[in-house]
Amino acid sequence: MSDGAIFAKKPELPLAQHKFAALNGTPEQRKEAVQKLVEGIKQDKMAAFYSRLVAEGVLKEDKALAAELEAANAIELAALDKKVEEAKEEHGDLEQNESCIHRAVFLAQIGEDDKAHQAYEEILQRPTTTLNQKLDIVFGKLRLGLFYYRPQLIQKEIDRAHDLVNKGGDWDRRNRLKAIECIWRCSQRQFKEASDLFIECLSTYASPELMSLADFVCHGALACAVVMPRSDIKKKVIDAPEVVEVIGYIPNVSRLLRALYDCKYADYFGALAGVEDDHLSVSRYLYAHRRFYTREMRIRGYAQLLESYLSLTIKSMADSFGVTQDFIDKELARFVAAGRLHCVIDKVGGVVETNRPDTKNAQYQNTIKQGDLLLNRIQKLSGIISI
């Protein structure tokens, strides 16, 4: 049977993160990232990926290294081609599929992503390919999509993986799919879906090829922080044994969650700034959403404080968050105008008065509106029938 770990590890996703850091990190981060990129390229003989990075200006050209990598690729591909031919002559369909799969994995490993996709797809369409082989191939294609960040391909393969899993995928593959989809939803700013998937697969996480447990907890916990009720954050995230095990590696995330739960808003703001610097700004999955995320978390902090009072002074609120009164005034004015906070600012008196929406009255008005629409449609329908 095919070994799912083969697909799970090639190409190595940390290299995509190093490429991101080489383009977007601080000077120190860029220097370290370039060094790790070169090491990874040499280890996996990634001639095609190296050529791409040189063309994009990420790495400087080294013709001797390029020639060495291409020569190594030619030797390995010749050996794999020989195994494919031997399997066709001496073995059955299962062994033939396995030999072709190993060749496709090597193409993915060296950076020949288009050829790897074609090879995967050709095996996938064979009537002799087993369900587990199909799932592993889809995971291989998913990994290529994540490595080169191709959203349409990723969503297509996730949908395909769900279809295959529903036909009889085992527990390991089901859990691996949930972990991949959790990170994918984070990258698409779908934090509610990501948080649900995170809670589902946290206790059985076994996908170190995707990212370490600490990184997975970091992404999942940040998704939970922005959408999950405060009581659930304590029960399902902060106190979860898997989170407790690794939370020491991500101190600012730990501070953010605990400060939100304990209502320590000055510490909450400090932790949020640390999260932005240490995680949002360096994660290729969250980088595009860093401003959205910090804005939503500020709104959440303001709303949580205002829930506890009918009114409070701007000075008191500024002191709670450890910022100036002018900053709070501008923040509240912007979010109130946008309809994100339900309060009224008395600038003369220096007071903020909460103005919570009447949920029951809103439901009543909505019911009346829907009833009127229904009656209008019935009248139109009766007119048509009478004609």
mmCIF file of C-alpha atoms in Angstrom:
data_model
loop_
_atom_site.group_PDB
_atom_site.id
_atom_site.type_symbol
_atom_site.label_atom_id
_atom_site.label_comp_id
_atom_site.label_asym_id
_atom_site.label_seq_id
_atom_site.Cartn_x
_atom_site.Cartn_y
_atom_site.Cartn_z
ATOM 1 C CA MET A 1 0.000 0.000 0.000
ATOM 2 C CA SER A 2 1.053 3.569 -0.547
ATOM 3 C CA ASP A 3 2.685 5.388 2.295
ATOM 4 C CA GLY A 4 0.730 8.579 2.936
ATOM 5 C CA ALA A 5 3.793 10.127 4.615
ATOM 6 C CA ILE A 6 5.503 10.258 1.219
ATOM 7 C CA PHE A 7 2.938 12.745 -0.047
ATOM 8 C CA ALA A 8 2.705 14.584 3.229
ATOM 9 C CA LYS A 9 6.352 15.639 3.238
ATOM 10 C CA LYS A 10 7.139 16.702 -0.325
ATOM 11 C CA PRO A 11 7.645 19.482 -1.061
ATOM 12 C CA GLU A 12 8.657 20.656 2.400
ATOM 13 C CA LEU A 13 6.241 23.425 3.466
ATOM 14 C CA PRO A 14 8.804 25.147 5.738
ATOM 15 C CA LEU A 15 10.687 26.122 2.556
ATOM 16 C CA ALA A 16 7.638 28.087 1.374
ATOM 17 C CA GLN A 17 7.633 29.888 4.731
ATOM 18 C CA HIS A 18 11.367 30.614 4.381
ATOM 19 C CA LYS A 19 10.728 32.056 0.928
ATOM 20 C CA PHE A 20 8.016 34.282 2.417
ATOM 21 C CA ALA A 21 10.378 35.434 5.174
ATOM 22 C CA ALA A 22 13.128 36.111 2.627
ATOM 23 C CA LEU A 23 10.774 38.510 0.837
ATOM 24 C CA ASN A 24 8.875 40.065 3.770
ATOM 25 C CA GLY A 25 10.925 39.615 6.938
ATOM 26 C CA THR A 26 13.327 41.879 8.773
ATOM 27 C CA PRO A 27 16.967 41.956 7.551
ATOM 28 C CA GLU A 28 17.903 39.350 10.163
ATOM 29 C CA GLN A 29 14.957 37.144 9.231
ATOM 30 C CA ARG A 30 15.785 37.458 5.530
ATOM 31 C CA LYS A 31 19.384 36.420 6.057
ATOM 32 C CA GLU A 32 18.367 33.360 8.076
ATOM 33 C CA ALA A 33 15.613 32.469 5.601
ATOM 34 C CA VAL A 34 17.970 32.574 2.604
ATOM 35 C CA GLN A 35 20.399 30.290 4.408
ATOM 36 C CA LYS A 36 17.655 27.768 5.223
ATOM 37 C CA LEU A 37 16.330 27.949 1.651
ATOM 38 C CA VAL A 38 19.707 27.031 0.203
ATOM 39 C CA GLU A 39 20.109 24.178 2.705
ATOM 40 C CA GLY A 40 16.662 22.795 1.876
ATOM 41 C CA ILE A 41 17.225 23.093 -1.873
ATOM 42 C CA LYS A 42 20.487 21.178 -1.651
ATOM 43 C CA GLN A 43 18.981 18.480 0.560
ATOM 44 C CA ASP A 44 16.027 17.781 -1.754
ATOM 45 C CA LYS A 45 17.899 18.492 -5.020
ATOM 46 C CA MET A 46 15.337 21.143 -5.981
ATOM 47 C CA ALA A 47 16.737 22.305 -9.304
ATOM 48 C CA ALA A 48 13.459 23.673 -10.703
ATOM 49 C CA PHE A 49 12.570 25.462 -7.457
ATOM 50 C CA TYR A 50 16.057 26.948 -7.278
ATOM 51 C CA SER A 51 15.746 28.294 -10.818
ATOM 52 C CA ARG A 52 12.413 29.874 -9.927
ATOM 53 C CA LEU A 53 13.837 31.600 -6.844
ATOM 54 C CA VAL A 54 16.759 32.944 -8.879
ATOM 55 C CA ALA A 55 14.362 34.287 -11.523
ATOM 56 C CA GLU A 56 12.266 35.955 -8.797
ATOM 57 C CA GLY A 57 15.352 37.554 -7.242
ATOM 58 C CA VAL A 58 15.028 35.675 -3.958
ATOM 59 C CA LEU A 59 18.392 33.934 -4.350
ATOM 60 C CA LYS A 60 21.578 34.836 -6.205
ATOM 61 C CA GLU A 61 22.503 32.642 -9.140
ATOM 62 C CA ASP A 62 25.099 29.931 -8.602
ATOM 63 C CA LYS A 63 25.670 28.151 -11.916
ATOM 64 C CA ALA A 64 27.757 25.392 -10.329
ATOM 65 C CA LEU A 65 24.983 24.612 -7.832
ATOM 66 C CA ALA A 66 22.339 24.667 -10.575
ATOM 67 C CA ALA A 67 24.346 22.230 -12.706
ATOM 68 C CA GLU A 68 24.908 19.942 -9.725
ATOM 69 C CA LEU A 69 21.200 19.867 -8.898
ATOM 70 C CA GLU A 70 20.149 19.215 -12.499
ATOM 71 C CA ALA A 71 22.618 16.356 -12.807
ATOM 72 C CA ALA A 72 21.358 14.781 -9.604
ATOM 73 C CA ASN A 73 17.748 15.135 -10.824
ATOM 74 C CA ALA A 74 18.555 13.444 -14.133
ATOM 75 C CA ILE A 75 20.144 10.462 -12.368
ATOM 76 C CA GLU A 76 17.239 10.055 -9.942
ATOM 77 C CA LEU A 77 14.573 10.405 -12.640
ATOM 78 C CA ALA A 78 16.345 7.793 -14.794
ATOM 79 C CA ALA A 79 16.308 5.371 -11.863
ATOM 80 C CA LEU A 80 12.624 6.045 -11.191
ATOM 81 C CA ASP A 81 11.748 5.590 -14.876
ATOM 82 C CA LYS A 82 13.530 2.230 -14.804
ATOM 83 C CA LYS A 83 11.485 1.141 -11.780
ATOM 84 C CA VAL A 84 8.275 2.146 -13.559
ATOM 85 C CA GLU A 85 9.198 -0.009 -16.560
ATOM 86 C CA GLU A 86 10.161 -2.943 -14.353
ATOM 87 C CA ALA A 87 6.843 -2.706 -12.520
ATOM 88 C CA LYS A 88 4.956 -2.795 -15.827
ATOM 89 C CA GLU A 89 6.829 -5.914 -16.928
ATOM 90 C CA GLU A 90 7.050 -7.887 -13.699
ATOM 91 C CA HIS A 91 4.340 -6.742 -11.292
ATOM 92 C CA GLY A 92 0.615 -6.075 -11.009
ATOM 93 C CA ASP A 93 -1.460 -2.887 -11.116
ATOM 94 C CA LEU A 94 -0.874 -1.963 -7.487
ATOM 95 C CA GLU A 95 2.918 -2.046 -7.832
ATOM 96 C CA GLN A 96 2.726 -0.132 -11.116
ATOM 97 C CA ASN A 97 0.719 2.595 -9.410
ATOM 98 C CA GLU A 98 3.217 2.716 -6.543
ATOM 99 C CA SER A 99 6.195 3.175 -8.850
ATOM 100 C CA CYS A 100 4.413 5.956 -10.768
ATOM 101 C CA ILE A 101 3.422 7.597 -7.489
ATOM 102 C CA HIS A 102 7.044 7.674 -6.302
ATOM 103 C CA ARG A 103 8.059 9.317 -9.562
ATOM 104 C CA ALA A 104 5.328 11.972 -9.180
ATOM 105 C CA VAL A 105 6.421 12.630 -5.590
ATOM 106 C CA PHE A 106 9.997 13.201 -6.742
ATOM 107 C CA LEU A 107 8.785 15.703 -9.363
ATOM 108 C CA ALA A 108 6.935 17.533 -6.595
ATOM 109 C CA GLN A 109 10.040 17.398 -4.385
ATOM 110 C CA ILE A 110 12.366 19.063 -6.916
ATOM 111 C CA GLY A 111 9.922 21.839 -7.812
ATOM 112 C CA GLU A 112 8.495 20.546 -11.106
ATOM 113 C CA ASP A 113 4.983 21.347 -9.889
ATOM 114 C CA ASP A 114 3.180 21.307 -13.257
ATOM 115 C CA LYS A 115 4.686 17.932 -14.193
ATOM 116 C CA ALA A 116 3.910 16.606 -10.723
ATOM 117 C CA HIS A 117 0.266 17.679 -11.018
ATOM 118 C CA GLN A 118 -0.026 15.982 -14.400
ATOM 119 C CA ALA A 119 1.558 12.794 -13.079
ATOM 120 C CA TYR A 120 -0.705 12.767 -10.008
ATOM 121 C CA GLU A 121 -3.809 13.355 -12.117
ATOM 122 C CA GLU A 122 -2.899 10.577 -14.558
ATOM 123 C CA ILE A 123 -2.603 8.056 -11.703
ATOM 124 C CA LEU A 124 -5.756 9.386 -10.071
ATOM 125 C CA GLN A 125 -7.814 8.653 -13.176
ATOM 126 C CA ARG A 126 -6.676 5.021 -13.451
ATOM 127 C CA PRO A 127 -9.408 2.483 -12.621
ATOM 128 C CA THR A 128 -6.844 0.399 -10.714
ATOM 129 C CA THR A 129 -5.966 3.165 -8.221
ATOM 130 C CA THR A 130 -7.253 2.312 -4.739
ATOM 131 C CA LEU A 131 -9.259 4.708 -2.553
ATOM 132 C CA ASN A 132 -6.360 5.261 -0.133
ATOM 133 C CA GLN A 133 -3.996 5.884 -3.050
ATOM 134 C CA LYS A 134 -6.440 8.432 -4.469
ATOM 135 C CA LEU A 135 -6.653 10.181 -1.115
ATOM 136 C CA ASP A 136 -2.875 10.281 -0.761
ATOM 137 C CA ILE A 137 -2.549 11.683 -4.289
ATOM 138 C CA VAL A 138 -5.103 14.397 -3.491
ATOM 139 C CA PHE A 139 -3.123 15.243 -0.341
ATOM 140 C CA GLY A 140 -0.012 15.454 -2.509
ATOM 141 C CA LYS A 141 -1.773 17.894 -4.837
ATOM 142 C CA LEU A 142 -3.069 19.841 -1.845
ATOM 143 C CA ARG A 143 0.473 20.178 -0.556
ATOM 144 C CA LEU A 144 1.623 21.538 -3.903
ATOM 145 C CA GLY A 145 -1.237 24.035 -3.807
ATOM 146 C CA LEU A 146 -0.266 25.171 -0.316
ATOM 147 C CA PHE A 147 3.430 25.313 -1.201
ATOM 148 C CA TYR A 148 2.889 27.590 -4.225
ATOM 149 C CA TYR A 149 -0.300 29.115 -2.742
ATOM 150 C CA ARG A 150 -2.839 28.489 -5.481
ATOM 151 C CA PRO A 151 -6.255 29.141 -3.884
ATOM 152 C CA GLN A 152 -8.450 27.712 -6.644
ATOM 153 C CA LEU A 153 -6.468 24.486 -6.741
ATOM 154 C CA ILE A 154 -6.507 24.167 -2.952
ATOM 155 C CA GLN A 155 -10.287 24.555 -2.742
ATOM 156 C CA LYS A 156 -10.803 22.115 -5.612
ATOM 157 C CA GLU A 157 -8.644 19.455 -3.974
ATOM 158 C CA ILE A 158 -10.222 19.985 -0.546
ATOM 159 C CA ASP A 159 -13.650 19.357 -2.089
ATOM 160 C CA ARG A 160 -12.291 16.281 -3.864
ATOM 161 C CA ALA A 161 -10.731 15.007 -0.636
ATOM 162 C CA HIS A 162 -14.070 15.366 1.179
ATOM 163 C CA ASP A 163 -15.781 13.295 -1.499
ATOM 164 C CA LEU A 164 -13.169 10.554 -1.219
ATOM 165 C CA VAL A 165 -13.148 10.568 2.590
ATOM 166 C CA ASN A 166 -16.927 10.177 2.629
ATOM 167 C CA LYS A 167 -16.538 7.038 0.520
ATOM 168 C CA GLY A 168 -14.464 5.326 3.186
ATOM 169 C CA GLY A 169 -11.353 7.248 4.188
ATOM 170 C CA ASP A 170 -9.685 6.113 7.404
ATOM 171 C CA TRP A 171 -9.402 8.120 10.620
ATOM 172 C CA ASP A 172 -5.847 9.326 9.949
ATOM 173 C CA ARG A 173 -6.706 10.797 6.571
ATOM 174 C CA ARG A 174 -9.922 12.374 7.859
ATOM 175 C CA ASN A 175 -8.008 14.073 10.660
ATOM 176 C CA ARG A 176 -5.250 15.211 8.312
ATOM 177 C CA LEU A 177 -7.845 16.787 6.026
ATOM 178 C CA LYS A 178 -9.382 18.696 8.948
ATOM 179 C CA ALA A 179 -5.964 20.083 9.924
ATOM 180 C CA ILE A 180 -5.213 21.201 6.365
ATOM 181 C CA GLU A 181 -8.638 22.782 5.993
ATOM 182 C CA CYS A 182 -8.269 24.600 9.326
ATOM 183 C CA ILE A 183 -5.117 26.355 8.122
ATOM 184 C CA TRP A 184 -6.691 26.995 4.716
ATOM 185 C CA ARG A 185 -9.746 28.629 6.326
ATOM 186 C CA CYS A 186 -7.420 30.828 8.388
ATOM 187 C CA SER A 187 -5.698 31.968 5.202
ATOM 188 C CA GLN A 188 -9.103 32.837 3.708
ATOM 189 C CA ARG A 189 -10.173 34.871 6.757
ATOM 190 C CA GLN A 190 -12.874 32.304 7.574
ATOM 191 C CA PHE A 191 -12.046 32.261 11.255
ATOM 192 C CA LYS A 192 -15.342 30.741 12.457
ATOM 193 C CA GLU A 193 -14.925 27.678 10.236
ATOM 194 C CA ALA A 194 -11.224 27.492 11.124
ATOM 195 C CA SER A 195 -11.959 27.589 14.868
ATOM 196 C CA ASP A 196 -14.511 24.765 14.584
ATOM 197 C CA LEU A 197 -12.052 22.586 12.658
ATOM 198 C CA PHE A 198 -9.290 23.423 15.145
ATOM 199 C CA ILE A 199 -11.347 22.254 18.114
ATOM 200 C CA GLU A 200 -12.380 19.084 16.261
ATOM 201 C CA CYS A 201 -8.877 17.892 15.407
ATOM 202 C CA LEU A 202 -6.769 19.429 18.205
ATOM 203 C CA SER A 203 -6.811 16.392 20.497
ATOM 204 C CA THR A 204 -5.826 14.050 17.646
ATOM 205 C CA TYR A 205 -3.462 16.320 15.709
ATOM 206 C CA ALA A 206 -0.879 14.180 13.938
ATOM 207 C CA SER A 207 0.243 16.253 10.955
ATOM 208 C CA PRO A 208 3.763 17.522 11.731
ATOM 209 C CA GLU A 209 4.375 17.583 7.965
ATOM 210 C CA LEU A 210 1.848 20.450 7.756
ATOM 211 C CA MET A 211 3.374 22.396 10.665
ATOM 212 C CA SER A 212 4.490 21.782 14.228
ATOM 213 C CA LEU A 213 1.883 21.421 16.971
ATOM 214 C CA ALA A 214 2.954 24.801 18.386
ATOM 215 C CA ASP A 215 2.383 26.540 15.029
ATOM 216 C CA PHE A 216 -0.940 24.751 14.570
ATOM 217 C CA VAL A 217 -2.072 25.808 18.046
ATOM 218 C CA CYS A 218 -0.934 29.355 17.287
ATOM 219 C CA HIS A 219 -3.060 29.611 14.128
ATOM 220 C CA GLY A 220 -6.036 27.821 15.653
ATOM 221 C CA ALA A 221 -5.965 29.780 18.915
ATOM 222 C CA LEU A 222 -5.812 33.093 17.040
ATOM 223 C CA ALA A 223 -8.841 32.035 14.981
ATOM 224 C CA CYS A 224 -10.717 31.112 18.172
ATOM 225 C CA ALA A 225 -9.800 34.389 19.867
ATOM 226 C CA VAL A 226 -11.579 36.503 17.273
ATOM 227 C CA VAL A 227 -14.842 34.534 17.022
ATOM 228 C CA MET A 228 -15.334 32.224 20.016
ATOM 229 C CA PRO A 229 -17.392 33.202 23.085
ATOM 230 C CA ARG A 230 -15.265 34.146 26.071
ATOM 231 C CA SER A 231 -16.369 31.186 28.213
ATOM 232 C CA ASP A 232 -15.577 28.731 25.402
ATOM 233 C CA ILE A 233 -12.092 30.203 24.962
ATOM 234 C CA LYS A 234 -11.315 29.246 28.554
ATOM 235 C CA LYS A 235 -12.841 25.773 28.364
ATOM 236 C CA LYS A 236 -11.884 24.694 24.838
ATOM 237 C CA VAL A 237 -8.605 26.518 24.219
ATOM 238 C CA ILE A 238 -6.815 27.868 27.296
ATOM 239 C CA ASP A 239 -7.411 24.722 29.389
ATOM 240 C CA ALA A 240 -7.007 22.190 26.549
ATOM 241 C CA PRO A 241 -4.122 19.796 27.398
ATOM 242 C CA GLU A 242 -2.671 20.059 23.877
ATOM 243 C CA VAL A 243 -2.605 23.851 24.153
ATOM 244 C CA VAL A 244 -1.104 23.784 27.649
ATOM 245 C CA GLU A 245 1.641 21.504 26.310
ATOM 246 C CA VAL A 246 2.951 24.024 23.745
ATOM 247 C CA ILE A 247 1.635 27.418 24.854
ATOM 248 C CA GLY A 248 5.023 28.278 26.342
ATOM 249 C CA TYR A 249 6.453 28.436 22.816
ATOM 250 C CA ILE A 250 3.952 31.157 21.835
ATOM 251 C CA PRO A 251 3.879 33.474 24.886
ATOM 252 C CA ASN A 252 2.102 36.416 23.249
ATOM 253 C CA VAL A 253 -0.767 34.184 22.114
ATOM 254 C CA SER A 254 -1.041 32.868 25.668
ATOM 255 C CA ARG A 255 -1.086 36.421 27.058
ATOM 256 C CA LEU A 256 -3.709 37.478 24.525
ATOM 257 C CA LEU A 257 -6.108 34.661 25.414
ATOM 258 C CA ARG A 258 -5.694 34.991 29.168
ATOM 259 C CA ALA A 259 -5.944 38.786 29.137
ATOM 260 C CA LEU A 260 -9.141 38.589 27.080
ATOM 261 C CA TYR A 261 -10.652 36.058 29.474
ATOM 262 C CA ASP A 262 -9.456 37.859 32.633
ATOM 263 C CA CYS A 263 -10.518 41.294 31.279
ATOM 264 C CA LYS A 264 -7.018 42.732 31.721
ATOM 265 C CA TYR A 265 -7.267 45.082 28.776
ATOM 266 C CA ALA A 266 -3.919 46.886 29.024
ATOM 267 C CA ASP A 267 -2.140 43.532 28.945
ATOM 268 C CA TYR A 268 -4.521 42.490 26.157
ATOM 269 C CA PHE A 269 -3.415 45.376 23.941
ATOM 270 C CA GLY A 270 0.252 44.701 24.674
ATOM 271 C CA ALA A 271 -0.167 41.036 23.781
ATOM 272 C CA LEU A 272 -2.037 41.944 20.586
ATOM 273 C CA ALA A 273 0.906 44.090 19.470
ATOM 274 C CA GLY A 274 3.249 41.196 20.211
ATOM 275 C CA VAL A 275 1.049 38.781 18.249
ATOM 276 C CA GLU A 276 1.135 41.101 15.253
ATOM 277 C CA ASP A 277 4.945 41.328 15.315
ATOM 278 C CA ASP A 278 5.722 37.698 16.158
ATOM 279 C CA HIS A 279 3.001 35.851 14.255
ATOM 280 C CA LEU A 280 0.684 37.819 11.964
ATOM 281 C CA SER A 281 3.506 39.644 10.194
ATOM 282 C CA VAL A 282 5.582 36.525 9.570
ATOM 283 C CA SER A 283 2.920 33.914 8.787
ATOM 284 C CA ARG A 284 2.287 33.520 5.068
ATOM 285 C CA TYR A 285 -1.234 32.332 5.911
ATOM 286 C CA LEU A 286 -2.149 35.321 8.112
ATOM 287 C CA TYR A 287 0.012 38.134 6.756
ATOM 288 C CA ALA A 288 -2.658 39.473 4.374
ATOM 289 C CA HIS A 289 -5.180 39.673 7.247
ATOM 290 C CA ARG A 290 -3.008 41.238 9.944
ATOM 291 C CA ARG A 291 -4.750 44.651 9.857
ATOM 292 C CA PHE A 292 -8.211 43.081 9.750
ATOM 293 C CA TYR A 293 -7.331 40.798 12.642
ATOM 294 C CA THR A 294 -5.919 43.486 14.929
ATOM 295 C CA ARG A 295 -8.907 45.729 14.164
ATOM 296 C CA GLU A 296 -11.415 42.973 14.983
ATOM 297 C CA MET A 297 -9.606 42.133 18.194
ATOM 298 C CA ARG A 298 -9.597 45.787 19.278
ATOM 299 C CA ILE A 299 -13.335 45.939 18.611
ATOM 300 C CA ARG A 300 -13.818 42.774 20.638
ATOM 301 C CA GLY A 301 -11.918 44.250 23.578
ATOM 302 C CA TYR A 302 -13.893 47.507 23.482
ATOM 303 C CA ALA A 303 -17.229 45.682 23.188
ATOM 304 C CA GLN A 304 -16.399 43.349 26.075
ATOM 305 C CA LEU A 305 -15.556 46.255 28.382
ATOM 306 C CA LEU A 306 -18.633 48.274 27.369
ATOM 307 C CA GLU A 307 -20.903 45.288 28.041
ATOM 308 C CA SER A 308 -20.194 45.627 31.744
ATOM 309 C CA TYR A 309 -21.313 49.252 32.074
ATOM 310 C CA LEU A 310 -24.206 51.546 31.236
ATOM 311 C CA SER A 311 -21.684 54.357 30.972
ATOM 312 C CA LEU A 312 -18.050 55.096 31.777
ATOM 313 C CA THR A 313 -15.668 57.976 31.268
ATOM 314 C CA ILE A 314 -13.314 58.154 28.331
ATOM 315 C CA LYS A 315 -10.465 58.551 30.802
ATOM 316 C CA SER A 316 -11.422 55.349 32.620
ATOM 317 C CA MET A 317 -11.616 53.458 29.349
ATOM 318 C CA ALA A 318 -8.260 54.828 28.178
ATOM 319 C CA ASP A 319 -6.663 53.821 31.481
ATOM 320 C CA SER A 320 -8.128 50.311 31.190
ATOM 321 C CA PHE A 321 -6.488 49.795 27.787
ATOM 322 C CA GLY A 322 -3.277 51.613 28.629
ATOM 323 C CA VAL A 323 -3.668 54.209 25.846
ATOM 324 C CA THR A 324 -4.382 57.925 25.581
ATOM 325 C CA GLN A 325 -7.839 59.464 25.729
ATOM 326 C CA ASP A 326 -7.359 60.894 22.257
ATOM 327 C CA PHE A 327 -6.647 57.419 20.870
ATOM 328 C CA ILE A 328 -9.757 55.914 22.494
ATOM 329 C CA ASP A 329 -11.890 58.828 21.294
ATOM 330 C CA LYS A 330 -10.798 58.359 17.674
ATOM 331 C CA GLU A 331 -11.120 54.569 17.823
ATOM 332 C CA LEU A 332 -14.614 54.645 19.312
ATOM 333 C CA ALA A 333 -15.812 57.347 16.905
ATOM 334 C CA ARG A 334 -14.661 55.274 13.929
ATOM 335 C CA PHE A 335 -16.185 52.009 15.116
ATOM 336 C CA VAL A 336 -19.456 53.611 16.280
ATOM 337 C CA ALA A 337 -19.874 55.313 12.910
ATOM 338 C CA ALA A 338 -19.296 51.983 11.189
ATOM 339 C CA GLY A 339 -21.957 50.324 13.351
ATOM 340 C CA ARG A 340 -19.460 47.998 15.033
ATOM 341 C CA LEU A 341 -19.909 49.354 18.571
ATOM 342 C CA HIS A 342 -23.232 50.231 20.193
ATOM 343 C CA CYS A 343 -22.554 53.292 22.279
ATOM 344 C CA VAL A 344 -22.786 57.088 22.244
ATOM 345 C CA ILE A 345 -19.852 59.394 22.927
ATOM 346 C CA ASP A 346 -20.504 62.530 24.981
ATOM 347 C CA LYS A 347 -17.424 64.529 24.077
ATOM 348 C CA VAL A 348 -18.337 67.481 26.308
ATOM 349 C CA GLY A 349 -18.907 65.334 29.379
ATOM 350 C CA GLY A 350 -16.125 62.914 28.491
ATOM 351 C CA VAL A 351 -18.471 59.976 28.893
ATOM 352 C CA VAL A 352 -19.277 56.911 26.801
ATOM 353 C CA GLU A 353 -22.849 55.627 27.162
ATOM 354 C CA THR A 354 -23.709 52.146 25.959
ATOM 355 C CA ASN A 355 -26.601 51.810 23.572
ATOM 356 C CA ARG A 356 -27.275 48.106 23.261
ATOM 357 C CA PRO A 357 -29.560 47.022 20.439
ATOM 358 C CA ASP A 358 -32.977 45.699 21.458
ATOM 359 C CA THR A 359 -32.754 42.167 20.095
ATOM 360 C CA LYS A 360 -36.374 41.197 20.826
ATOM 361 C CA ASN A 361 -37.747 44.363 19.249
ATOM 362 C CA ALA A 362 -35.551 43.807 16.180
ATOM 363 C CA GLN A 363 -36.888 40.260 15.858
ATOM 364 C CA TYR A 364 -40.456 41.537 16.176
ATOM 365 C CA GLN A 365 -39.930 44.150 13.473
ATOM 366 C CA ASN A 366 -38.281 41.593 11.211
ATOM 367 C CA THR A 367 -41.228 39.192 11.683
ATOM 368 C CA ILE A 368 -43.692 41.933 10.694
ATOM 369 C CA LYS A 369 -41.595 42.791 7.645
ATOM 370 C CA GLN A 370 -41.385 39.165 6.541
ATOM 371 C CA GLY A 371 -45.144 38.789 7.111
ATOM 372 C CA ASP A 372 -45.889 41.794 4.905
ATOM 373 C CA LEU A 373 -43.732 40.378 2.133
ATOM 374 C CA LEU A 374 -45.512 37.033 2.390
ATOM 375 C CA LEU A 375 -48.977 38.654 2.213
ATOM 376 C CA ASN A 376 -47.955 40.674 -0.856
ATOM 377 C CA ARG A 377 -46.776 37.523 -2.616
ATOM 378 C CA ILE A 378 -49.997 35.684 -1.738
ATOM 379 C CA GLN A 379 -52.054 38.564 -3.155
ATOM 380 C CA LYS A 380 -50.060 38.539 -6.382
ATOM 381 C CA LEU A 381 -50.412 34.767 -6.651
ATOM 382 C CA SER A 382 -54.199 34.917 -6.048
ATOM 383 C CA GLY A 383 -54.486 37.533 -8.786
ATOM 384 C CA ILE A 384 -52.649 35.302 -11.254
ATOM 385 C CA ILE A 385 -54.791 32.265 -10.335
ATOM 386 C CA SER A 386 -58.062 34.207 -10.736
ATOM 387 C CA ILE A 387 -56.997 35.303 -14.231
#
